[in-house]
Coordinates of C-alpha atoms in Angstrom, one line a residue:
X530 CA -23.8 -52.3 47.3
X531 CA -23.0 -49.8 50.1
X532 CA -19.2 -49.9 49.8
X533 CA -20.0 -49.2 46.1
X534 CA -22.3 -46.0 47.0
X535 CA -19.0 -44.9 49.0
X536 CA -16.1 -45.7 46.4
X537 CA -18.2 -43.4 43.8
X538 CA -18.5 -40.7 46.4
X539 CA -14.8 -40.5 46.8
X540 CA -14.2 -40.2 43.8
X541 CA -16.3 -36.9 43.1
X542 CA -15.2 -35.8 45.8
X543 CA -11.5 -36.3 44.4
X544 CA -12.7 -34.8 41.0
X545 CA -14.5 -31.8 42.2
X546 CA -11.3 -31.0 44.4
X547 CA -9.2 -31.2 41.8
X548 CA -11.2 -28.6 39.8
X549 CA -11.7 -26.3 43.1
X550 CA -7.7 -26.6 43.2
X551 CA -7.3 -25.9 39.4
X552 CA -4.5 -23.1 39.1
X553 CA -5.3 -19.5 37.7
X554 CA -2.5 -18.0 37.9
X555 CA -1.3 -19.3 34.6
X556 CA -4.6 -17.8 32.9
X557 CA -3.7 -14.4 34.9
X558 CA -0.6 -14.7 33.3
X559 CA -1.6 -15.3 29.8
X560 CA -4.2 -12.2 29.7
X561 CA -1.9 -9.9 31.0
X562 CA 0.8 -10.8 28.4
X563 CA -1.9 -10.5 25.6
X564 CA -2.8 -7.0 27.0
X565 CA 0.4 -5.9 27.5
X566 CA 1.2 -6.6 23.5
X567 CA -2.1 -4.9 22.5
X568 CA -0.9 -2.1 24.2
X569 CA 2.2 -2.3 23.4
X570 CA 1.0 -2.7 19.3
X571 CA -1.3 0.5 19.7
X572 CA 2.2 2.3 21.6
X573 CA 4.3 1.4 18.0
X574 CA 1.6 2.3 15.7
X575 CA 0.9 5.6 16.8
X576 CA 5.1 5.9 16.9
X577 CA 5.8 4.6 13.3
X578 CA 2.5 6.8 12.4
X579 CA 4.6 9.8 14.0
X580 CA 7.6 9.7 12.4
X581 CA 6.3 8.4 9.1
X582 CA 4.7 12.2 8.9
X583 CA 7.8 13.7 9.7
X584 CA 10.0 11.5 6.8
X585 CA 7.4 12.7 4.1
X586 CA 6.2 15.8 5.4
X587 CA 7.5 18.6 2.6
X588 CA 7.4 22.2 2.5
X589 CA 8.3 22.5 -1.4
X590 CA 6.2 24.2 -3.9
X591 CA 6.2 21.8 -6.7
X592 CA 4.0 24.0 -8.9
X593 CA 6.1 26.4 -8.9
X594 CA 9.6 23.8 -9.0
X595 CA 8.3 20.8 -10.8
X596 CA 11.6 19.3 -12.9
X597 CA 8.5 19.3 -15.5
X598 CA 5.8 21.5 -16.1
X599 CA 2.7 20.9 -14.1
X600 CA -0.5 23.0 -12.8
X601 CA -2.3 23.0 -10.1
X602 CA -5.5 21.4 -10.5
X603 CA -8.6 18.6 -9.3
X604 CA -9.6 16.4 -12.3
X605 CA -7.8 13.4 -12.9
X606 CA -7.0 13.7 -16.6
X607 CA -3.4 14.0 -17.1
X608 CA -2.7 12.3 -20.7
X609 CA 0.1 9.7 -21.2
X610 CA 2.3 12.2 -22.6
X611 CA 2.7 14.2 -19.0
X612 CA 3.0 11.0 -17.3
X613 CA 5.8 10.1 -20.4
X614 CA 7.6 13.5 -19.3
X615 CA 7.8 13.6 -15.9
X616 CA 9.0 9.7 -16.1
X617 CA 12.0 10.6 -18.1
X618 CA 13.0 13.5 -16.2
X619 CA 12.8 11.8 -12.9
X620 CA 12.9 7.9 -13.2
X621 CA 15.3 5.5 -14.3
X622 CA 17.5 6.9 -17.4
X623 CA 16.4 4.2 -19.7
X624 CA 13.9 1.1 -20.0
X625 CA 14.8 -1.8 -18.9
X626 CA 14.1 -4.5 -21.7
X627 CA 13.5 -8.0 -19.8
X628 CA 12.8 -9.4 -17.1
X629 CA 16.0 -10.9 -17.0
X630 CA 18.2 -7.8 -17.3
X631 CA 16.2 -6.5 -14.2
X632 CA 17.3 -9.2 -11.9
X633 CA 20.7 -9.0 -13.1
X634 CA 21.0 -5.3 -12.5
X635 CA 18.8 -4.7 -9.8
X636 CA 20.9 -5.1 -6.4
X637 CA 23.3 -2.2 -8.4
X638 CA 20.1 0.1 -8.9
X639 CA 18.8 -0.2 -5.3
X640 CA 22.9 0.0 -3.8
X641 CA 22.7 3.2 -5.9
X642 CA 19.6 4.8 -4.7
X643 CA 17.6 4.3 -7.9
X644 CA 15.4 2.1 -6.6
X645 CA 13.5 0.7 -3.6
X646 CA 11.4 -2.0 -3.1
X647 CA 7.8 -1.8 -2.2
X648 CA 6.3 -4.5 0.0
X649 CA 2.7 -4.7 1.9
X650 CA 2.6 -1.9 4.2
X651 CA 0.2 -1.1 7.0
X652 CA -1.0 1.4 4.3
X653 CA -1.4 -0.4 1.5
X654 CA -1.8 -4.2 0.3
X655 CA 1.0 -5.5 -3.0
X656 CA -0.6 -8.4 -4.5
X657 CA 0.7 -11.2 -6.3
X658 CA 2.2 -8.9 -9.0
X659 CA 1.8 -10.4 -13.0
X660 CA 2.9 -8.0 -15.4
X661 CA 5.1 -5.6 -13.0
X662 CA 7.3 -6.0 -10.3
X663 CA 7.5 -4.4 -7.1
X664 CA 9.9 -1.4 -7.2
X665 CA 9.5 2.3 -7.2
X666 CA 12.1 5.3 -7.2
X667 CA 12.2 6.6 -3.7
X668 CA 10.6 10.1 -4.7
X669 CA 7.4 7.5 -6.1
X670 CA 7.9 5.2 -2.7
X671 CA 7.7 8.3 -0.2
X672 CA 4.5 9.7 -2.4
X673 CA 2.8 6.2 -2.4
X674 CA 3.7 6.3 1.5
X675 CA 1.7 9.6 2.0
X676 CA -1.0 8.6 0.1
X677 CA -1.2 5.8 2.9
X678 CA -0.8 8.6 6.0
X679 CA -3.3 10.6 4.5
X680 CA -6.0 8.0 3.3
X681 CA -5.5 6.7 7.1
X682 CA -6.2 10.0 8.3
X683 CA -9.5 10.5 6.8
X684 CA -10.5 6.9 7.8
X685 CA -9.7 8.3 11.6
X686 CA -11.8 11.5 10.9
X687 CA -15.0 9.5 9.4
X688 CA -14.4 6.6 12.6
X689 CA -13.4 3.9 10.1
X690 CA -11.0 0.6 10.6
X691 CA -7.7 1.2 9.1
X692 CA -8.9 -0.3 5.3
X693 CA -5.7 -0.8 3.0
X694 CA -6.0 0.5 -0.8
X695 CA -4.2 -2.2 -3.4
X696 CA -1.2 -1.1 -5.1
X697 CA -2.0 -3.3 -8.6
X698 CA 0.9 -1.9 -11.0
X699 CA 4.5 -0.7 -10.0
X700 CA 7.7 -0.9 -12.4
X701 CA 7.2 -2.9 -15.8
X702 CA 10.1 -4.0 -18.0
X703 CA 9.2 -3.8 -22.2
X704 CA 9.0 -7.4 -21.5
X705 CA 5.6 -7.1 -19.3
X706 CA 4.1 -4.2 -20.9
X707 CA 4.0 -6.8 -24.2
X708 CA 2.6 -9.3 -22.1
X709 CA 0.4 -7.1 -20.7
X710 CA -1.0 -6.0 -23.9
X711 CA -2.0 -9.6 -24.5
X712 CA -4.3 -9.3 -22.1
X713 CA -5.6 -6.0 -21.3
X714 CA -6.4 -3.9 -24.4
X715 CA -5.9 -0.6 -22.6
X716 CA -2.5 -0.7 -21.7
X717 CA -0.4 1.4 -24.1
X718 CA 1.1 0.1 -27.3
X719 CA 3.2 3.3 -27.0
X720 CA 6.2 4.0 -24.2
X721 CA 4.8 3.3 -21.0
X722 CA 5.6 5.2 -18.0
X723 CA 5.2 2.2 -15.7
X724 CA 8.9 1.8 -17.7
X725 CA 10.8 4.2 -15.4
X726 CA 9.9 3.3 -12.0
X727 CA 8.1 6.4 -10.8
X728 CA 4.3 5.5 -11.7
X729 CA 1.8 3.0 -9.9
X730 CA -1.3 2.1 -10.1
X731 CA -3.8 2.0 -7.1
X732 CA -7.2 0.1 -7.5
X733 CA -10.4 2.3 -6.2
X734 CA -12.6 -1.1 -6.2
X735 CA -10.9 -3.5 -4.0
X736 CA -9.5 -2.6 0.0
X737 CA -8.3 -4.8 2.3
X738 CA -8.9 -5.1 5.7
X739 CA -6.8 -8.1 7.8
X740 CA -7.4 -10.9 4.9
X741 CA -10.5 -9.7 3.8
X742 CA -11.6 -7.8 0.5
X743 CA -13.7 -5.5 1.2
X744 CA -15.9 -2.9 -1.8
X745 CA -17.2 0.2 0.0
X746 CA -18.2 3.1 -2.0
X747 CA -17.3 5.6 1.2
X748 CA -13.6 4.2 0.8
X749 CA -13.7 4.9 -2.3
X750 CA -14.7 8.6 -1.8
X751 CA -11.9 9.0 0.8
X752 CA -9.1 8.0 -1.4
X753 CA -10.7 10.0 -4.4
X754 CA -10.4 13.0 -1.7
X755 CA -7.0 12.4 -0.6
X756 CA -5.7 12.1 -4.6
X757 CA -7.4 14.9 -5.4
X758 CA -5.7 17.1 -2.8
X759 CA -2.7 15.5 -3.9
X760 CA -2.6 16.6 -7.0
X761 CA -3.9 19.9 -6.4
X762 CA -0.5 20.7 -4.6
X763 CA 0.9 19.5 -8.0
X764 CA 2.4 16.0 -5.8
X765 CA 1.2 13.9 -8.7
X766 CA -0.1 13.3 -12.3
X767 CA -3.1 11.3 -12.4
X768 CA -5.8 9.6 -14.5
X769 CA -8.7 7.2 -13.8
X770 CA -8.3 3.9 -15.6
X771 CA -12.4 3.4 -15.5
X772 CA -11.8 -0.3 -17.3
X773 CA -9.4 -1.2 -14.9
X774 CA -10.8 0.7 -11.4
X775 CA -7.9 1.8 -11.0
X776 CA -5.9 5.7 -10.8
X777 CA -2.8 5.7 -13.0
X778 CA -0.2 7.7 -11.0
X779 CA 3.4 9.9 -11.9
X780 CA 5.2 11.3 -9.1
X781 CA 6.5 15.0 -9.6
X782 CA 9.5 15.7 -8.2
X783 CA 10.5 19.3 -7.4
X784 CA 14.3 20.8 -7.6
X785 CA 14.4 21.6 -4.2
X786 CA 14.3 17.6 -3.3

């Protein structure tokens, strides 16, 4: 019985070595390399956030130079027939018919500069798109990237989390605006500027937030604000969809661009 009493003894006495002797310095190691990416995430944010102003930052007056007319003001009731107008004058020259003929033609229309593609941005959330497919003009891509900057900023002024808004709608083919109309009995049996690559639509209900929905009505209000400015400096035609939730969008494009 003794000699067992002493065999168990050395063997705590092993154990609790073993733990005193337990390296830290990997564990040092490993919070300092996850600091120095936070920092290092914050230091690239505030850099792309920085030069993201001074790509879209514009001194044109676009009341006064709009390629179509357009007046300054704050309601969001700009009829199809705007939106049709301004589409023509500054999107793609004609619509494209099917889905089909878009993929055939568009590596030529981006290798020409007549469209971009839009993907999720730290601004703004592209879901998995139905009846549209994710491509803009780059006047429409560089307004859908200040609405970001300037949504952001508001969040910053009123201390909120960087929220994304949902892009829901970007360019449509004649072959998803009938499939649209299938289902949603407000989309347009009439031309559709959704046709011509420089109209979006952007959801007021839904934000996202790492992978989380989110429904605040003081989000909301901020992206109501920044539209509104928007379009008060003539930047945009736009109308609330109230079916959808959702802000039907042109951009205007000025002659001095």
């Amino acid at each position: 019985m003794p000699q067992t009493k002493k065999s168990t003894k050395k063997r705590k006495s092993k154990s609790t070595k073993k733990t005193k002797d337990a390296p830290i310095l990997p564990y040092l190691l490993m919070g300092a390399a996850i600091t120095a990416l936070i920092i290092a995430a914050i230091e690239i944010d505030a850099y792309f956030s920085k030069n993201a102003i001074a790509e879209v930052t514009t001194t044109c007056d676009f009341c006064r130079n709009a390629t179509a007319p357009i007046s300054s003001k704050q309601t969001f009731k700009d009829f199809n027939a705007a939106h049709l107008e301004h589409a023509r004058k500054n999107g793609l020259k004609k619509p494209i018919k099917t889905d089909e003929e878009l993929f055939n033609t568009i590596d030529s229309l981006q290798k020409d500069g007549k469209l971009v593609k839009i993907s999720n941005s730290k601004y703004y959330h592209i879901p998995r798109l139905t009846h549209s497919h994710p491509y803009l003009t780059p006047e429409a891509a560089t307004l859908l990237q200040e609405i970001g900057m300037r949504f952001h900023a508001k969040l910053r002024e009123h201390n909120l989390p960087k929220y994304k808004f949902v892009v829901s709608s970007l360019l449509r083919t004649e072959e998803t605006q009938k499939q649209l109309r299938a289902t949603n009995r407000q989309a347009t049996h009439n031309e559709s500027a959704h046709y011509y690559g420089t109209t979006f639509d952007i959801s007021y209900s839904k934000y996202r937030r790492f992978y989380f929905n989110h429904d605040e009505p003081q989000l909301e209000q901020l992206l109501t604000e920044t539209l509104r400015e928007l379009r008060s400096e003539c930047r945009l035609l736009i109308v609330n969809e109230k079916k959808n939730k959702c802000y039907h969008i042109t951009v205007v494009k000025s002659r001095e661009q």
